């Protein structure tokens, strides 16, 4: 695969950034993961808007305007002959030095890498997945604004490891007050009394592009949607739960911490939204 590194497409084996890059030294950077279907990137503009917002919050200068980054994303896909793909854009504050937390801004580093899209095993959608609520909480928003799609992912990695050790696929993180926030790489939805509930973003989690699309689809389908704080106990009274992100789409969660959610199988609302979401992606990306 060809990888876009600081404006040049190079063979993956030749793709390099400095060992002193601030992304490597400090996790000082941001990213976006997108999906291309039939050669078009689903909701490219919102992804680029979120990248610009992440950059602005952390005071990072993007190496080029978002529109030019969009062109580079398309070029990376086209030159690799990829039509159904995952694309990751990573931007860091560029080369640095160990121990120098703050320094004069240099050129940022940007890497755009694409790979064929391989969705989850269909059995995950038929049976649903198990999630765990790990002991490790979400990084407090006072420390790291959840609106930043940051490459500093250590707390997410550790939470996911804990979930995996308990046989779960994803970790659902609580905030300091014990409210449900989001997954380590996904947004959380519950269905309760026929209403779709999700914690508010960006207060409690990343404003997911999939989340936004699913909220729109639910409203179109006439489902009431409430974005509000949800205590951990809301899971026990939920009829359904699901997670959303660019690659998992709408993924049913049928068990949390070993306990069934609702009937312990993917629910009707989840199935409807998964169906409509897949249809939306196909329509927007020009296939059907
Ligand atoms: C912490 C977190 N929340 C939510 C999401 C879902 O975002 P999106 O739907 O834009 O993929 C992600 C995506 O990776 C994430 O990392």
PDB file of C-alpha atoms and ligand atoms in Angstrom:
ATOM      1  CA  UNK A   1       0.000   0.000   0.000  1.00  0.00           C
ATOM      2  CA  UNK A   2       1.050   3.559  -0.628  1.00  0.00           C
ATOM      3  CA  UNK A   3       1.010   5.819   2.414  1.00  0.00           C
ATOM      4  CA  UNK A   4       0.762   9.604   2.321  1.00  0.00           C
ATOM      5  CA  UNK A   5       3.563  10.991   4.513  1.00  0.00           C
ATOM      6  CA  UNK A   6       3.954  14.752   4.756  1.00  0.00           C
ATOM      7  CA  UNK A   7       2.583  15.365   1.298  1.00  0.00           C
ATOM      8  CA  UNK A   8       4.212  12.444  -0.561  1.00  0.00           C
ATOM      9  CA  UNK A   9       2.834   9.028  -1.409  1.00  0.00           C
ATOM     10  CA  UNK A  10       5.448   6.420  -0.571  1.00  0.00           C
ATOM     11  CA  UNK A  11       5.490   2.638  -0.329  1.00  0.00           C
ATOM     12  CA  UNK A  12       4.429   1.428   3.121  1.00  0.00           C
ATOM     13  CA  UNK A  13       7.870  -0.111   3.715  1.00  0.00           C
ATOM     14  CA  UNK A  14       9.484   3.280   3.020  1.00  0.00           C
ATOM     15  CA  UNK A  15       6.970   5.321   5.048  1.00  0.00           C
ATOM     16  CA  UNK A  16       8.840   6.962   7.939  1.00  0.00           C
ATOM     17  CA  UNK A  17       8.469   9.607  10.604  1.00  0.00           C
ATOM     18  CA  UNK A  18      11.125  10.708  13.091  1.00  0.00           C
ATOM     19  CA  UNK A  19      11.695   8.596  16.201  1.00  0.00           C
ATOM     20  CA  UNK A  20      11.530  11.957  17.995  1.00  0.00           C
ATOM     21  CA  UNK A  21       8.138  12.805  16.577  1.00  0.00           C
ATOM     22  CA  UNK A  22       5.948  14.321  19.297  1.00  0.00           C
ATOM     23  CA  UNK A  23       3.253  11.799  18.467  1.00  0.00           C
ATOM     24  CA  UNK A  24       5.673   9.048  19.455  1.00  0.00           C
ATOM     25  CA  UNK A  25       7.182  10.908  22.428  1.00  0.00           C
ATOM     26  CA  UNK A  26       4.044  12.388  23.975  1.00  0.00           C
ATOM     27  CA  UNK A  27       0.969  11.217  22.091  1.00  0.00           C
ATOM     28  CA  UNK A  28       0.782  14.865  21.027  1.00  0.00           C
ATOM     29  CA  UNK A  29      -1.521  14.638  18.058  1.00  0.00           C
ATOM     30  CA  UNK A  30      -4.961  13.947  16.647  1.00  0.00           C
ATOM     31  CA  UNK A  31      -6.527  11.612  14.145  1.00  0.00           C
ATOM     32  CA  UNK A  32      -9.597  10.706  12.141  1.00  0.00           C
ATOM     33  CA  UNK A  33     -10.749   7.282  10.969  1.00  0.00           C
ATOM     34  CA  UNK A  34     -13.033   7.321   7.958  1.00  0.00           C
ATOM     35  CA  UNK A  35     -14.656   4.815   5.704  1.00  0.00           C
ATOM     36  CA  UNK A  36     -14.842   4.772   1.939  1.00  0.00           C
ATOM     37  CA  UNK A  37     -17.599   2.894   0.155  1.00  0.00           C
ATOM     38  CA  UNK A  38     -17.616   2.539  -3.636  1.00  0.00           C
ATOM     39  CA  UNK A  39     -14.714   4.980  -3.756  1.00  0.00           C
ATOM     40  CA  UNK A  40     -16.470   7.790  -1.805  1.00  0.00           C
ATOM     41  CA  UNK A  41     -15.657   8.721   1.762  1.00  0.00           C
ATOM     42  CA  UNK A  42     -18.748   8.644   3.963  1.00  0.00           C
ATOM     43  CA  UNK A  43     -19.284  12.096   5.508  1.00  0.00           C
ATOM     44  CA  UNK A  44     -15.842  13.382   4.603  1.00  0.00           C
ATOM     45  CA  UNK A  45     -16.754  16.973   5.512  1.00  0.00           C
ATOM     46  CA  UNK A  46     -17.818  16.208   9.106  1.00  0.00           C
ATOM     47  CA  UNK A  47     -14.641  14.155   9.583  1.00  0.00           C
ATOM     48  CA  UNK A  48     -12.497  17.026   8.300  1.00  0.00           C
ATOM     49  CA  UNK A  49     -14.481  19.469  10.434  1.00  0.00           C
ATOM     50  CA  UNK A  50     -13.817  17.354  13.515  1.00  0.00           C
ATOM     51  CA  UNK A  51     -10.112  17.174  12.623  1.00  0.00           C
ATOM     52  CA  UNK A  52     -10.018  20.966  12.359  1.00  0.00           C
ATOM     53  CA  UNK A  53     -11.842  21.260  15.683  1.00  0.00           C
ATOM     54  CA  UNK A  54      -9.478  18.829  17.421  1.00  0.00           C
ATOM     55  CA  UNK A  55      -6.510  20.801  16.011  1.00  0.00           C
ATOM     56  CA  UNK A  56      -7.972  24.103  17.109  1.00  0.00           C
ATOM     57  CA  UNK A  57      -8.634  22.921  20.702  1.00  0.00           C
ATOM     58  CA  UNK A  58      -5.030  21.742  21.137  1.00  0.00           C
ATOM     59  CA  UNK A  59      -3.467  24.673  19.254  1.00  0.00           C
ATOM     60  CA  UNK A  60      -2.028  22.511  16.481  1.00  0.00           C
ATOM     61  CA  UNK A  61      -1.629  23.965  13.013  1.00  0.00           C
ATOM     62  CA  UNK A  62      -2.826  21.546  10.350  1.00  0.00           C
ATOM     63  CA  UNK A  63      -0.216  21.094   7.602  1.00  0.00           C
ATOM     64  CA  UNK A  64      -2.784  22.093   4.990  1.00  0.00           C
ATOM     65  CA  UNK A  65      -6.364  23.319   4.910  1.00  0.00           C
ATOM     66  CA  UNK A  66      -8.997  20.616   5.528  1.00  0.00           C
ATOM     67  CA  UNK A  67     -10.065  20.725   1.880  1.00  0.00           C
ATOM     68  CA  UNK A  68      -6.543  19.853   0.746  1.00  0.00           C
ATOM     69  CA  UNK A  69      -6.429  17.044   3.336  1.00  0.00           C
ATOM     70  CA  UNK A  70      -9.650  15.736   1.773  1.00  0.00           C
ATOM     71  CA  UNK A  71      -7.970  15.767  -1.637  1.00  0.00           C
ATOM     72  CA  UNK A  72      -4.999  13.857  -0.184  1.00  0.00           C
ATOM     73  CA  UNK A  73      -7.384  11.284   1.346  1.00  0.00           C
ATOM     74  CA  UNK A  74      -9.032  10.730  -2.042  1.00  0.00           C
ATOM     75  CA  UNK A  75      -5.661  10.532  -3.749  1.00  0.00           C
ATOM     76  CA  UNK A  76      -4.463   7.905  -1.251  1.00  0.00           C
ATOM     77  CA  UNK A  77      -7.545   5.786  -1.961  1.00  0.00           C
ATOM     78  CA  UNK A  78      -7.347   6.199  -5.728  1.00  0.00           C
ATOM     79  CA  UNK A  79      -3.612   5.497  -6.007  1.00  0.00           C
ATOM     80  CA  UNK A  80      -4.085   2.318  -3.968  1.00  0.00           C
ATOM     81  CA  UNK A  81      -7.058   1.281  -6.096  1.00  0.00           C
ATOM     82  CA  UNK A  82      -9.202   1.087  -2.938  1.00  0.00           C
ATOM     83  CA  UNK A  83     -12.961   1.542  -3.148  1.00  0.00           C
ATOM     84  CA  UNK A  84     -14.127  -0.015   0.143  1.00  0.00           C
ATOM     85  CA  UNK A  85     -11.598   1.048   2.696  1.00  0.00           C
ATOM     86  CA  UNK A  86     -10.697   2.453   6.071  1.00  0.00           C
ATOM     87  CA  UNK A  87      -8.635   5.597   5.989  1.00  0.00           C
ATOM     88  CA  UNK A  88      -6.793   7.050   8.919  1.00  0.00           C
ATOM     89  CA  UNK A  89      -5.444  10.596   8.956  1.00  0.00           C
ATOM     90  CA  UNK A  90      -2.979  11.199  11.781  1.00  0.00           C
ATOM     91  CA  UNK A  91      -1.534  14.641  12.480  1.00  0.00           C
ATOM     92  CA  UNK A  92       1.039  15.278  15.189  1.00  0.00           C
ATOM     93  CA  UNK A  93       2.795  18.407  16.379  1.00  0.00           C
ATOM     94  CA  UNK A  94       5.858  17.198  14.491  1.00  0.00           C
ATOM     95  CA  UNK A  95       9.440  16.424  15.459  1.00  0.00           C
ATOM     96  CA  UNK A  96      10.430  17.206  19.056  1.00  0.00           C
ATOM     97  CA  UNK A  97      12.845  16.247  21.801  1.00  0.00           C
ATOM     98  CA  UNK A  98      12.417  13.986  24.812  1.00  0.00           C
ATOM     99  CA  UNK A  99      11.489  16.000  27.900  1.00  0.00           C
ATOM    100  CA  UNK A 100      10.617  19.149  25.982  1.00  0.00           C
ATOM    101  CA  UNK A 101       6.919  19.270  26.561  1.00  0.00           C
ATOM    102  CA  UNK A 102       6.495  22.726  25.109  1.00  0.00           C
ATOM    103  CA  UNK A 103       8.575  24.047  22.300  1.00  0.00           C
ATOM    104  CA  UNK A 104       8.484  26.393  19.356  1.00  0.00           C
ATOM    105  CA  UNK A 105       6.046  25.036  16.803  1.00  0.00           C
ATOM    106  CA  UNK A 106       7.734  23.231  13.935  1.00  0.00           C
ATOM    107  CA  UNK A 107       6.107  21.617  10.935  1.00  0.00           C
ATOM    108  CA  UNK A 108       3.424  19.139  11.912  1.00  0.00           C
ATOM    109  CA  UNK A 109       3.556  15.544  10.721  1.00  0.00           C
ATOM    110  CA  UNK A 110       0.694  14.109   8.692  1.00  0.00           C
ATOM    111  CA  UNK A 111       0.232  10.484   7.705  1.00  0.00           C
ATOM    112  CA  UNK A 112      -2.713   9.199   5.666  1.00  0.00           C
ATOM    113  CA  UNK A 113      -2.969   5.425   5.500  1.00  0.00           C
ATOM    114  CA  UNK A 114      -5.716   3.353   3.896  1.00  0.00           C
ATOM    115  CA  UNK A 115      -6.477  -0.344   3.973  1.00  0.00           C
ATOM    116  CA  UNK A 116      -9.277  -2.528   2.626  1.00  0.00           C
ATOM    117  CA  UNK A 117     -12.405  -2.341   4.771  1.00  0.00           C
ATOM    118  CA  UNK A 118     -13.128  -5.575   6.562  1.00  0.00           C
ATOM    119  CA  UNK A 119     -16.236  -5.210   8.664  1.00  0.00           C
ATOM    120  CA  UNK A 120     -16.910  -7.293  11.752  1.00  0.00           C
ATOM    121  CA  UNK A 121     -18.011 -10.905  11.472  1.00  0.00           C
ATOM    122  CA  UNK A 122     -21.770 -10.927  10.658  1.00  0.00           C
ATOM    123  CA  UNK A 123     -22.276 -13.135  13.755  1.00  0.00           C
ATOM    124  CA  UNK A 124     -21.498 -10.041  15.883  1.00  0.00           C
ATOM    125  CA  UNK A 125     -24.624  -8.388  14.505  1.00  0.00           C
ATOM    126  CA  UNK A 126     -26.745 -11.521  14.761  1.00  0.00           C
ATOM    127  CA  UNK A 127     -25.848 -12.311  18.370  1.00  0.00           C
ATOM    128  CA  UNK A 128     -24.651  -8.984  19.691  1.00  0.00           C
ATOM    129  CA  UNK A 129     -21.461  -8.470  21.680  1.00  0.00           C
ATOM    130  CA  UNK A 130     -20.600  -8.395  25.337  1.00  0.00           C
ATOM    131  CA  UNK A 131     -19.291  -5.166  26.849  1.00  0.00           C
ATOM    132  CA  UNK A 132     -17.656  -4.612  30.218  1.00  0.00           C
ATOM    133  CA  UNK A 133     -17.544  -1.611  32.500  1.00  0.00           C
ATOM    134  CA  UNK A 134     -13.911  -1.537  33.560  1.00  0.00           C
ATOM    135  CA  UNK A 135     -12.612  -0.162  36.842  1.00  0.00           C
ATOM    136  CA  UNK A 136     -10.645   2.413  34.873  1.00  0.00           C
ATOM    137  CA  UNK A 137     -12.780   5.497  34.256  1.00  0.00           C
ATOM    138  CA  UNK A 138     -12.892   7.900  31.360  1.00  0.00           C
ATOM    139  CA  UNK A 139     -10.179  10.569  31.490  1.00  0.00           C
ATOM    140  CA  UNK A 140     -11.949  13.503  33.192  1.00  0.00           C
ATOM    141  CA  UNK A 141     -13.063  16.098  30.684  1.00  0.00           C
ATOM    142  CA  UNK A 142     -11.308  18.705  32.805  1.00  0.00           C
ATOM    143  CA  UNK A 143      -8.063  16.890  31.902  1.00  0.00           C
ATOM    144  CA  UNK A 144      -8.737  16.040  28.272  1.00  0.00           C
ATOM    145  CA  UNK A 145     -11.729  17.377  26.387  1.00  0.00           C
ATOM    146  CA  UNK A 146     -13.532  14.351  24.893  1.00  0.00           C
ATOM    147  CA  UNK A 147     -14.173  16.432  21.742  1.00  0.00           C
ATOM    148  CA  UNK A 148     -10.480  16.002  20.874  1.00  0.00           C
ATOM    149  CA  UNK A 149      -9.913  12.860  18.830  1.00  0.00           C
ATOM    150  CA  UNK A 150      -6.515  12.500  20.395  1.00  0.00           C
ATOM    151  CA  UNK A 151      -3.847   9.909  19.660  1.00  0.00           C
ATOM    152  CA  UNK A 152      -3.099   9.726  23.419  1.00  0.00           C
ATOM    153  CA  UNK A 153      -4.983   6.445  23.833  1.00  0.00           C
ATOM    154  CA  UNK A 154      -3.257   4.784  26.774  1.00  0.00           C
ATOM    155  CA  UNK A 155      -6.272   4.906  29.077  1.00  0.00           C
ATOM    156  CA  UNK A 156      -8.449   3.454  26.285  1.00  0.00           C
ATOM    157  CA  UNK A 157      -5.928   0.681  25.597  1.00  0.00           C
ATOM    158  CA  UNK A 158      -5.814  -0.252  29.285  1.00  0.00           C
ATOM    159  CA  UNK A 159      -9.601  -0.179  29.630  1.00  0.00           C
ATOM    160  CA  UNK A 160      -9.971  -2.348  26.520  1.00  0.00           C
ATOM    161  CA  UNK A 161      -7.391  -4.813  27.872  1.00  0.00           C
ATOM    162  CA  UNK A 162      -9.374  -5.085  31.079  1.00  0.00           C
ATOM    163  CA  UNK A 163     -12.558  -5.680  29.075  1.00  0.00           C
ATOM    164  CA  UNK A 164     -10.856  -8.304  26.929  1.00  0.00           C
ATOM    165  CA  UNK A 165      -9.542 -10.098  30.012  1.00  0.00           C
ATOM    166  CA  UNK A 166     -13.159 -10.327  31.148  1.00  0.00           C
ATOM    167  CA  UNK A 167     -14.216 -11.780  27.795  1.00  0.00           C
ATOM    168  CA  UNK A 168     -15.801  -8.566  26.536  1.00  0.00           C
ATOM    169  CA  UNK A 169     -15.433  -6.944  23.148  1.00  0.00           C
ATOM    170  CA  UNK A 170     -15.592  -3.282  24.207  1.00  0.00           C
ATOM    171  CA  UNK A 171     -15.248  -1.325  27.439  1.00  0.00           C
ATOM    172  CA  UNK A 172     -17.948   1.183  28.354  1.00  0.00           C
ATOM    173  CA  UNK A 173     -16.391   3.910  30.442  1.00  0.00           C
ATOM    174  CA  UNK A 174     -17.937   5.661  33.414  1.00  0.00           C
ATOM    175  CA  UNK A 175     -17.177   9.273  34.277  1.00  0.00           C
ATOM    176  CA  UNK A 176     -16.092  10.377  37.759  1.00  0.00           C
ATOM    177  CA  UNK A 177     -19.730  10.528  38.937  1.00  0.00           C
ATOM    178  CA  UNK A 178     -20.565   7.038  37.703  1.00  0.00           C
ATOM    179  CA  UNK A 179     -22.425   8.065  34.556  1.00  0.00           C
ATOM    180  CA  UNK A 180     -22.100   6.078  31.357  1.00  0.00           C
ATOM    181  CA  UNK A 181     -20.022   7.970  28.803  1.00  0.00           C
ATOM    182  CA  UNK A 182     -18.886   6.062  25.707  1.00  0.00           C
ATOM    183  CA  UNK A 183     -16.842   3.074  24.625  1.00  0.00           C
ATOM    184  CA  UNK A 184     -13.070   3.275  24.188  1.00  0.00           C
ATOM    185  CA  UNK A 185     -13.647   3.745  20.449  1.00  0.00           C
ATOM    186  CA  UNK A 186     -17.406   4.024  20.126  1.00  0.00           C
ATOM    187  CA  UNK A 187     -20.494   5.934  21.235  1.00  0.00           C
ATOM    188  CA  UNK A 188     -23.152   4.309  23.386  1.00  0.00           C
ATOM    189  CA  UNK A 189     -26.921   4.208  22.875  1.00  0.00           C
ATOM    190  CA  UNK A 190     -29.667   2.661  24.979  1.00  0.00           C
ATOM    191  CA  UNK A 191     -33.319   2.087  24.176  1.00  0.00           C
ATOM    192  CA  UNK A 192     -35.635   2.557  27.119  1.00  0.00           C
ATOM    193  CA  UNK A 193     -39.414   2.696  26.889  1.00  0.00           C
ATOM    194  CA  UNK A 194     -39.094   3.131  23.131  1.00  0.00           C
ATOM    195  CA  UNK A 195     -36.855   6.219  23.485  1.00  0.00           C
ATOM    196  CA  UNK A 196     -33.322   6.300  22.147  1.00  0.00           C
ATOM    197  CA  UNK A 197     -30.968   7.564  24.844  1.00  0.00           C
ATOM    198  CA  UNK A 198     -27.348   8.598  24.499  1.00  0.00           C
ATOM    199  CA  UNK A 199     -24.965  10.559  26.717  1.00  0.00           C
ATOM    200  CA  UNK A 200     -24.466  14.150  25.544  1.00  0.00           C
ATOM    201  CA  UNK A 201     -21.476  14.864  23.292  1.00  0.00           C
ATOM    202  CA  UNK A 202     -19.004  16.481  23.550  1.00  0.00           C
ATOM    203  CA  UNK A 203     -19.662  16.695  27.325  1.00  0.00           C
ATOM    204  CA  UNK A 204     -19.524  12.928  27.851  1.00  0.00           C
ATOM    205  CA  UNK A 205     -17.800  11.673  24.736  1.00  0.00           C
ATOM    206  CA  UNK A 206     -16.569  12.230  21.233  1.00  0.00           C
ATOM    207  CA  UNK A 207     -19.226  13.617  18.875  1.00  0.00           C
ATOM    208  CA  UNK A 208     -19.158  10.555  16.628  1.00  0.00           C
ATOM    209  CA  UNK A 209     -19.967  10.929  12.968  1.00  0.00           C
ATOM    210  CA  UNK A 210     -21.909   7.650  13.137  1.00  0.00           C
ATOM    211  CA  UNK A 211     -23.681   8.841  16.307  1.00  0.00           C
ATOM    212  CA  UNK A 212     -24.867  11.957  14.500  1.00  0.00           C
ATOM    213  CA  UNK A 213     -26.093   9.924  11.520  1.00  0.00           C
ATOM    214  CA  UNK A 214     -27.933   7.447  13.781  1.00  0.00           C
ATOM    215  CA  UNK A 215     -29.647  10.257  15.717  1.00  0.00           C
ATOM    216  CA  UNK A 216     -30.835  11.701  12.385  1.00  0.00           C
ATOM    217  CA  UNK A 217     -32.135   8.321  11.236  1.00  0.00           C
ATOM    218  CA  UNK A 218     -33.947   7.718  14.515  1.00  0.00           C
ATOM    219  CA  UNK A 219     -35.676  11.102  14.281  1.00  0.00           C
ATOM    220  CA  UNK A 220     -36.667  10.376  10.673  1.00  0.00           C
ATOM    221  CA  UNK A 221     -38.156   7.076  11.843  1.00  0.00           C
ATOM    222  CA  UNK A 222     -40.220   8.966  14.429  1.00  0.00           C
ATOM    223  CA  UNK A 223     -38.301   7.604  17.419  1.00  0.00           C
ATOM    224  CA  UNK A 224     -37.913   9.985  20.350  1.00  0.00           C
ATOM    225  CA  UNK A 225     -34.222  10.742  21.017  1.00  0.00           C
ATOM    226  CA  UNK A 226     -32.865  12.134  24.294  1.00  0.00           C
ATOM    227  CA  UNK A 227     -29.250  13.177  24.795  1.00  0.00           C
ATOM    228  CA  UNK A 228     -28.771  13.134  28.522  1.00  0.00           C
ATOM    229  CA  UNK A 229     -26.599  11.910  31.357  1.00  0.00           C
ATOM    230  CA  UNK A 230     -27.226   8.232  32.064  1.00  0.00           C
ATOM    231  CA  UNK A 231     -26.326   6.607  35.373  1.00  0.00           C
ATOM    232  CA  UNK A 232     -24.774   3.142  35.203  1.00  0.00           C
ATOM    233  CA  UNK A 233     -28.100   1.717  36.447  1.00  0.00           C
ATOM    234  CA  UNK A 234     -29.773   2.804  33.185  1.00  0.00           C
ATOM    235  CA  UNK A 235     -28.305  -0.339  31.619  1.00  0.00           C
ATOM    236  CA  UNK A 236     -30.361  -2.580  33.892  1.00  0.00           C
ATOM    237  CA  UNK A 237     -33.626  -0.985  32.759  1.00  0.00           C
ATOM    238  CA  UNK A 238     -32.637  -0.715  29.078  1.00  0.00           C
ATOM    239  CA  UNK A 239     -34.444  -2.874  26.561  1.00  0.00           C
ATOM    240  CA  UNK A 240     -31.594  -2.569  24.079  1.00  0.00           C
ATOM    241  CA  UNK A 241     -28.068  -1.206  23.869  1.00  0.00           C
ATOM    242  CA  UNK A 242     -25.733  -0.612  20.961  1.00  0.00           C
ATOM    243  CA  UNK A 243     -22.419   0.989  20.088  1.00  0.00           C
ATOM    244  CA  UNK A 244     -21.609   3.081  17.037  1.00  0.00           C
ATOM    245  CA  UNK A 245     -18.468   3.939  15.168  1.00  0.00           C
ATOM    246  CA  UNK A 246     -17.248   4.238  11.616  1.00  0.00           C
ATOM    247  CA  UNK A 247     -16.231   0.585  11.296  1.00  0.00           C
ATOM    248  CA  UNK A 248     -18.663  -1.152  13.631  1.00  0.00           C
ATOM    249  CA  UNK A 249     -21.663   0.796  12.291  1.00  0.00           C
ATOM    250  CA  UNK A 250     -24.526  -0.025  14.708  1.00  0.00           C
ATOM    251  CA  UNK A 251     -23.335  -2.898  16.870  1.00  0.00           C
ATOM    252  CA  UNK A 252     -25.797  -4.560  19.273  1.00  0.00           C
ATOM    253  CA  UNK A 253     -24.638  -5.042  22.860  1.00  0.00           C
ATOM    254  CA  UNK A 254     -26.480  -7.928  24.439  1.00  0.00           C
ATOM    255  CA  UNK A 255     -24.525  -8.400  27.667  1.00  0.00           C
ATOM    256  CA  UNK A 256     -22.759  -5.995  29.995  1.00  0.00           C
ATOM    257  CA  UNK A 257     -20.592  -7.263  32.840  1.00  0.00           C
ATOM    258  CA  UNK A 258     -22.035 -10.744  32.294  1.00  0.00           C
ATOM    259  CA  UNK A 259     -25.679  -9.601  32.584  1.00  0.00           C
ATOM    260  CA  UNK A 260     -28.151  -9.649  29.730  1.00  0.00           C
ATOM    261  CA  UNK A 261     -29.340  -6.330  28.339  1.00  0.00           C
ATOM    262  CA  UNK A 262     -33.109  -6.608  27.833  1.00  0.00           C
ATOM    263  CA  UNK A 263     -33.853 -10.031  26.379  1.00  0.00           C
ATOM    264  CA  UNK A 264     -30.153 -10.697  25.787  1.00  0.00           C
ATOM    265  CA  UNK A 265     -30.474 -10.536  22.013  1.00  0.00           C
ATOM    266  CA  UNK A 266     -30.297  -7.724  19.475  1.00  0.00           C
ATOM    267  CA  UNK A 267     -33.445  -5.661  19.692  1.00  0.00           C
ATOM    268  CA  UNK A 268     -35.867  -4.355  17.107  1.00  0.00           C
ATOM    269  CA  UNK A 269     -34.774  -0.698  17.280  1.00  0.00           C
ATOM    270  CA  UNK A 270     -31.110  -1.656  16.964  1.00  0.00           C
ATOM    271  CA  UNK A 271     -31.861  -3.828  13.923  1.00  0.00           C
ATOM    272  CA  UNK A 272     -33.906  -1.058  12.315  1.00  0.00           C
ATOM    273  CA  UNK A 273     -31.172   1.528  12.838  1.00  0.00           C
ATOM    274  CA  UNK A 274     -28.433  -0.813  11.585  1.00  0.00           C
ATOM    275  CA  UNK A 275     -30.463  -1.429   8.460  1.00  0.00           C
ATOM    276  CA  UNK A 276     -31.171   2.239   7.873  1.00  0.00           C
ATOM    277  CA  UNK A 277     -27.586   3.204   8.605  1.00  0.00           C
ATOM    278  CA  UNK A 278     -26.215   0.746   6.053  1.00  0.00           C
ATOM    279  CA  UNK A 279     -28.729   2.019   3.556  1.00  0.00           C
ATOM    280  CA  UNK A 280     -27.733   5.639   4.247  1.00  0.00           C
ATOM    281  CA  UNK A 281     -24.033   4.860   3.732  1.00  0.00           C
ATOM    282  CA  UNK A 282     -24.798   3.143   0.423  1.00  0.00           C
ATOM    283  CA  UNK A 283     -27.021   5.993  -0.729  1.00  0.00           C
ATOM    284  CA  UNK A 284     -24.594   8.769   0.230  1.00  0.00           C
ATOM    285  CA  UNK A 285     -21.680   6.928  -1.290  1.00  0.00           C
ATOM    286  CA  UNK A 286     -23.580   6.445  -4.510  1.00  0.00           C
ATOM    287  CA  UNK A 287     -24.462   2.781  -4.592  1.00  0.00           C
ATOM    288  CA  UNK A 288     -28.218   2.377  -4.513  1.00  0.00           C
TER     289      UNK A 288
HETATM  290  C1  LIG B   1     -13.651   7.578  21.933  1.00  0.00           C
HETATM  291  C2  LIG B   1     -14.493   7.431  20.708  1.00  0.00           C
HETATM  292  N1  LIG B   1     -15.807   7.666  20.783  1.00  0.00           N
HETATM  293  C3  LIG B   1     -16.598   7.537  19.707  1.00  0.00           C
HETATM  294  C4  LIG B   1     -16.096   7.144  18.469  1.00  0.00           C
HETATM  295  C5  LIG B   1     -17.016   7.002  17.281  1.00  0.00           C
HETATM  296  O1  LIG B   1     -16.775   7.999  16.311  1.00  0.00           O
HETATM  297  P1  LIG B   1     -17.150   7.815  14.780  1.00  0.00           P
HETATM  298  O2  LIG B   1     -18.587   7.440  14.725  1.00  0.00           O
HETATM  299  O3  LIG B   1     -16.910   9.165  14.183  1.00  0.00           O
HETATM  300  O4  LIG B   1     -16.269   6.757  14.217  1.00  0.00           O
HETATM  301  C6  LIG B   1     -14.727   6.918  18.343  1.00  0.00           C
HETATM  302  C7  LIG B   1     -14.174   6.508  17.051  1.00  0.00           C
HETATM  303  O5  LIG B   1     -13.132   5.953  16.931  1.00  0.00           O
HETATM  304  C8  LIG B   1     -13.902   7.063  19.489  1.00  0.00           C
HETATM  305  O6  LIG B   1     -12.586   6.845  19.420  1.00  0.00           O
END
